Tab-separated table of N, CA, C and O in Angstrom:
chain	number	residue	atom	x	y	z
A	26	MET	N	-80.533	47.515	102.247
A	26	MET	CA	-79.992	46.959	100.864
A	26	MET	C	-79.059	45.777	101.306
A	26	MET	O	-78.214	45.973	102.409
A	27	ASN	N	-79.316	44.550	100.843
A	27	ASN	CA	-78.617	43.338	101.237
A	27	ASN	C	-77.410	43.248	100.521
A	27	ASN	O	-77.231	43.131	99.240
A	28	ARG	N	-76.042	43.328	101.117
A	28	ARG	CA	-74.681	43.472	100.422
A	28	ARG	C	-73.880	42.102	100.327
A	28	ARG	O	-72.779	41.852	100.502
A	29	SER	N	-75.078	41.047	100.776
A	29	SER	CA	-74.174	39.637	100.822
A	29	SER	C	-73.758	39.286	99.581
A	29	SER	O	-74.103	39.767	98.516
A	30	ALA	N	-72.748	38.256	99.750
A	30	ALA	CA	-72.244	37.665	98.113
A	30	ALA	C	-73.243	36.999	97.313
A	30	ALA	O	-74.258	36.546	97.925
A	31	PRO	N	-73.416	37.289	96.296
A	31	PRO	CA	-74.294	36.628	95.352
A	31	PRO	C	-74.370	34.888	95.247
A	31	PRO	O	-73.205	34.662	95.613
A	32	LEU	N	-75.333	34.531	94.931
A	32	LEU	CA	-75.273	32.925	95.049
A	32	LEU	C	-75.217	32.792	93.437
A	32	LEU	O	-76.232	32.775	92.791
A	33	TRP	N	-73.992	32.086	93.235
A	33	TRP	CA	-73.747	31.644	91.846
A	33	TRP	C	-74.651	30.187	91.656
A	33	TRP	O	-74.187	29.436	92.692
A	34	ARG	N	-75.080	30.023	90.699
A	34	ARG	CA	-75.658	28.599	90.252
A	34	ARG	C	-75.517	28.204	88.857
A	34	ARG	O	-75.075	28.998	87.891
A	35	LYS	N	-74.788	26.909	89.035
A	35	LYS	CA	-74.439	26.384	87.505
A	35	LYS	C	-75.602	25.455	87.010
A	35	LYS	O	-76.415	24.939	88.110
A	36	SER	N	-75.719	25.481	85.744
A	36	SER	CA	-76.729	24.600	85.039
A	36	SER	C	-76.957	23.333	85.558
A	36	SER	O	-75.756	22.384	85.756
A	37	SER	N	-77.977	22.593	85.781
A	37	SER	CA	-77.888	21.274	86.116
A	37	SER	C	-77.969	20.203	84.957
A	37	SER	O	-77.664	19.155	85.162
A	38	TYR	N	-77.636	20.911	83.760
A	38	TYR	CA	-77.053	20.152	82.497
A	38	TYR	C	-75.468	19.970	82.666
A	38	TYR	O	-75.082	19.294	81.780
A	39	SER	N	-74.773	20.855	83.547
A	39	SER	CA	-73.235	20.663	83.473
A	39	SER	C	-72.821	19.719	84.109
A	39	SER	O	-71.656	19.056	83.986
A	40	GLY	N	-73.525	18.765	84.877
A	40	GLY	CA	-72.915	17.540	85.437
A	40	GLY	C	-71.931	17.959	86.678
A	40	GLY	O	-71.802	19.068	87.182
A	41	GLU	N	-71.322	16.987	87.255
A	41	GLU	CA	-70.658	16.909	88.511
A	41	GLU	C	-69.203	17.137	88.001
A	41	GLU	O	-68.221	17.400	88.945
A	42	ASP	N	-68.666	17.072	86.941
A	42	ASP	CA	-67.321	17.121	86.502
A	42	ASP	C	-66.810	18.611	86.398
A	42	ASP	O	-67.471	19.387	85.827
A	43	THR	N	-65.978	18.704	87.418
A	43	THR	CA	-65.419	20.244	87.370
A	43	THR	C	-64.589	20.609	86.441
A	43	THR	O	-64.241	21.752	86.059
A	44	SER	N	-64.177	19.750	85.301
A	44	SER	CA	-63.439	19.956	84.081
A	44	SER	C	-64.406	20.559	82.883
A	44	SER	O	-64.150	21.015	81.797
A	45	SER	N	-65.760	20.535	83.127
A	45	SER	CA	-66.430	20.423	81.675
A	45	SER	C	-66.630	22.115	81.689
A	45	SER	O	-66.204	22.992	82.573
A	46	ASN	N	-67.086	22.360	80.649
A	46	ASN	CA	-67.395	23.730	80.181
A	46	ASN	C	-68.593	24.370	80.666
A	46	ASN	O	-69.565	24.066	79.992
A	47	CYS	N	-68.821	25.134	81.743
A	47	CYS	CA	-69.961	25.585	82.349
A	47	CYS	C	-70.121	27.058	82.600
A	47	CYS	O	-68.843	27.670	82.587
A	48	VAL	N	-71.163	27.295	82.877
A	48	VAL	CA	-71.393	29.030	83.176
A	48	VAL	C	-72.209	28.713	84.533
A	48	VAL	O	-72.908	28.022	84.430
A	49	GLU	N	-71.943	29.942	85.221
A	49	GLU	CA	-72.759	30.115	86.285
A	49	GLU	C	-73.464	31.491	86.565
A	49	GLU	O	-72.890	32.306	85.707
A	50	VAL	N	-74.683	31.359	86.875
A	50	VAL	CA	-75.296	32.877	86.804
A	50	VAL	C	-75.916	33.258	88.413
A	50	VAL	O	-75.839	32.463	89.149
A	51	ALA	N	-75.937	34.214	88.475
A	51	ALA	CA	-76.411	34.836	89.803
A	51	ALA	C	-77.272	36.143	89.509
A	51	ALA	O	-77.281	37.015	88.673
A	52	VAL	N	-78.263	36.288	90.242
A	52	VAL	CA	-79.123	37.653	90.236
A	52	VAL	C	-78.540	38.589	91.279
A	52	VAL	O	-78.039	38.449	92.286
A	53	LEU	N	-77.877	39.639	90.379
A	53	LEU	CA	-77.256	41.018	91.048
A	53	LEU	C	-78.131	42.019	90.705
A	53	LEU	O	-77.820	43.018	90.024
A	54	SER	N	-79.251	41.918	91.463
A	54	SER	CA	-80.663	42.832	91.345
A	54	SER	C	-79.978	44.302	90.946
A	54	SER	O	-79.094	44.678	91.978
A	55	PRO	N	-80.374	44.981	90.024
A	55	PRO	CA	-81.244	44.499	88.843
A	55	PRO	C	-80.629	43.602	87.852
A	55	PRO	O	-81.373	43.492	86.855
A	56	LEU	N	-79.468	43.348	87.968
A	56	LEU	CA	-78.711	42.630	86.854
A	56	LEU	C	-78.547	41.271	87.074
A	56	LEU	O	-78.837	40.834	88.259
A	57	VAL	N	-78.264	40.706	86.050
A	57	VAL	CA	-77.798	39.118	86.149
A	57	VAL	C	-76.570	38.875	85.797
A	57	VAL	O	-75.808	39.551	84.771
A	58	GLY	N	-75.710	38.279	86.691
A	58	GLY	CA	-74.271	37.812	86.336
A	58	GLY	C	-73.809	36.625	85.886
A	58	GLY	O	-74.796	35.652	86.159
A	59	VAL	N	-73.112	36.657	84.949
A	59	VAL	CA	-72.851	35.258	84.116
A	59	VAL	C	-71.226	34.858	84.448
A	59	VAL	O	-70.284	36.081	83.878
A	60	ARG	N	-70.484	34.209	84.730
A	60	ARG	CA	-69.321	33.836	84.883
A	60	ARG	C	-68.822	32.241	84.582
A	60	ARG	O	-69.730	31.495	84.501
A	61	ASP	N	-67.534	32.264	84.234
A	61	ASP	CA	-66.890	30.840	83.868
A	61	ASP	C	-66.817	29.839	85.134
A	61	ASP	O	-66.344	30.391	86.045
A	62	SER	N	-67.582	28.938	85.326
A	62	SER	CA	-67.550	28.398	86.534
A	62	SER	C	-65.954	27.561	86.743
A	62	SER	O	-65.792	27.455	88.175
A	63	LYS	N	-65.228	27.743	86.162
A	63	LYS	CA	-63.728	27.038	86.305
A	63	LYS	C	-62.987	28.274	86.623
A	63	LYS	O	-61.894	28.240	87.314
A	64	ASP	N	-63.409	29.383	86.695
A	64	ASP	CA	-62.716	30.647	87.100
A	64	ASP	C	-63.473	31.727	87.794
A	64	ASP	O	-63.822	32.706	87.189
A	65	PRO	N	-64.234	31.325	89.001
A	65	PRO	CA	-64.973	32.056	89.663
A	65	PRO	C	-64.564	33.412	89.987
A	65	PRO	O	-65.336	34.342	90.177
A	66	ASP	N	-63.258	33.662	90.142
A	66	ASP	CA	-62.597	35.051	90.523
A	66	ASP	C	-62.123	35.717	89.423
A	66	ASP	O	-61.713	36.916	89.195
A	67	GLY	N	-62.514	35.097	88.197
A	67	GLY	CA	-61.973	35.805	86.839
A	67	GLY	C	-63.392	36.851	86.476
A	67	GLY	O	-64.056	36.989	87.334
A	68	PRO	N	-63.017	37.472	85.480
A	68	PRO	CA	-64.083	38.487	84.734
A	68	PRO	C	-65.380	37.815	84.948
A	68	PRO	O	-65.503	36.536	84.254
A	69	HIS	N	-66.609	38.745	84.766
A	69	HIS	CA	-67.739	37.946	84.339
A	69	HIS	C	-68.429	39.078	84.017
A	69	HIS	O	-68.318	40.596	83.919
A	70	LEU	N	-69.630	38.769	83.101
A	70	LEU	CA	-70.679	39.892	82.851
A	70	LEU	C	-71.736	40.154	83.378
A	70	LEU	O	-72.128	39.524	84.361
A	71	HIS	N	-72.006	41.497	83.178
A	71	HIS	CA	-73.193	41.795	83.823
A	71	HIS	C	-74.250	42.279	82.771
A	71	HIS	O	-74.069	43.051	82.074
A	72	LEU	N	-75.609	41.543	82.766
A	72	LEU	CA	-76.519	41.756	81.757
A	72	LEU	C	-77.640	42.291	82.390
A	72	LEU	O	-78.119	41.919	83.455
A	73	THR	N	-78.441	43.116	81.622
A	73	THR	CA	-79.862	43.240	82.185
A	73	THR	C	-80.747	42.259	81.999
A	73	THR	O	-80.304	41.047	81.239
A	74	ARG	N	-81.768	41.875	82.857
A	74	ARG	CA	-82.559	40.978	82.577
A	74	ARG	C	-83.351	40.633	81.259
A	74	ARG	O	-83.249	39.538	80.748
A	75	SER	N	-83.504	41.757	80.293
A	75	SER	CA	-83.737	41.541	79.173
A	75	SER	C	-82.677	41.105	78.185
A	75	SER	O	-82.845	40.261	77.556
A	76	ALA	N	-81.595	41.443	78.426
A	76	ALA	CA	-80.196	40.885	77.519
A	76	ALA	C	-80.052	39.557	78.013
A	76	ALA	O	-79.861	38.641	77.070
A	77	PHE	N	-80.288	39.093	79.079
A	77	PHE	CA	-80.019	37.800	79.592
A	77	PHE	C	-81.038	36.885	78.955
A	77	PHE	O	-80.569	35.651	78.427
A	78	ALA	N	-82.371	37.462	79.024
A	78	ALA	CA	-83.389	36.651	78.339
A	78	ALA	C	-83.342	36.313	76.759
A	78	ALA	O	-83.299	35.186	76.021
A	79	ALA	N	-82.741	37.457	76.204
A	79	ALA	CA	-82.248	37.371	74.897
A	79	ALA	C	-81.151	36.476	74.576
A	79	ALA	O	-81.067	35.603	73.592
A	80	LEU	N	-80.169	36.410	75.513
A	80	LEU	CA	-78.979	35.420	75.101
A	80	LEU	C	-79.548	33.959	75.542
A	80	LEU	O	-79.220	33.048	74.578
A	81	LEU	N	-80.013	33.750	76.461
A	81	LEU	CA	-81.107	32.477	76.663
A	81	LEU	C	-81.791	31.863	75.355
A	81	LEU	O	-81.746	30.936	75.235
A	82	SER	N	-82.611	32.846	74.924
A	82	SER	CA	-83.298	32.690	73.716
A	82	SER	C	-82.591	32.077	72.322
A	82	SER	O	-82.626	31.105	71.873
A	83	GLN	N	-81.531	32.943	72.277
A	83	GLN	CA	-80.321	32.617	71.015
A	83	GLN	C	-79.771	31.395	71.249
A	83	GLN	O	-79.498	30.715	70.345
A	84	ILE	N	-79.408	31.221	72.416
A	84	ILE	CA	-78.585	29.870	72.774
A	84	ILE	C	-79.664	28.605	72.638
A	84	ILE	O	-79.373	27.655	71.732
A	85	LYS	N	-80.873	28.612	73.048
A	85	LYS	CA	-81.961	27.352	72.914
A	85	LYS	C	-82.185	27.345	71.439
A	85	LYS	O	-82.339	26.138	71.102
A	86	SER	N	-82.278	28.392	70.935
A	86	SER	CA	-82.567	28.170	69.253
A	86	SER	C	-81.415	27.958	68.586
A	86	SER	O	-81.549	27.552	67.154
A	87	GLY	N	-80.192	27.708	69.111
A	87	GLY	CA	-79.033	27.317	68.198
A	87	GLY	C	-78.127	28.429	67.528
A	87	GLY	O	-77.486	27.985	66.546
A	88	VAL	N	-78.539	29.910	67.545
A	88	VAL	CA	-78.086	30.955	67.045
A	88	VAL	C	-76.587	30.971	67.670
A	88	VAL	O	-76.207	31.014	68.550
A	89	ARG	N	-75.662	31.242	66.307
A	89	ARG	CA	-74.351	31.424	66.748
A	89	ARG	C	-73.699	32.412	66.408
A	89	ARG	O	-74.262	33.445	65.404
């Protein structure tokens, strides 16, 4: 099993400004990690792939 550090990715919609409100995601097989890009050492969520897909669907549809 590969124990290397996860590769966190920020949305291409975030821009280059480090003060912008962004999240980063990483594949933490079998889970997906979500964290605040401004606080990479802070807490982060671990979601199943289906929960992450549901979250993205709600975000894209504008559900609050």
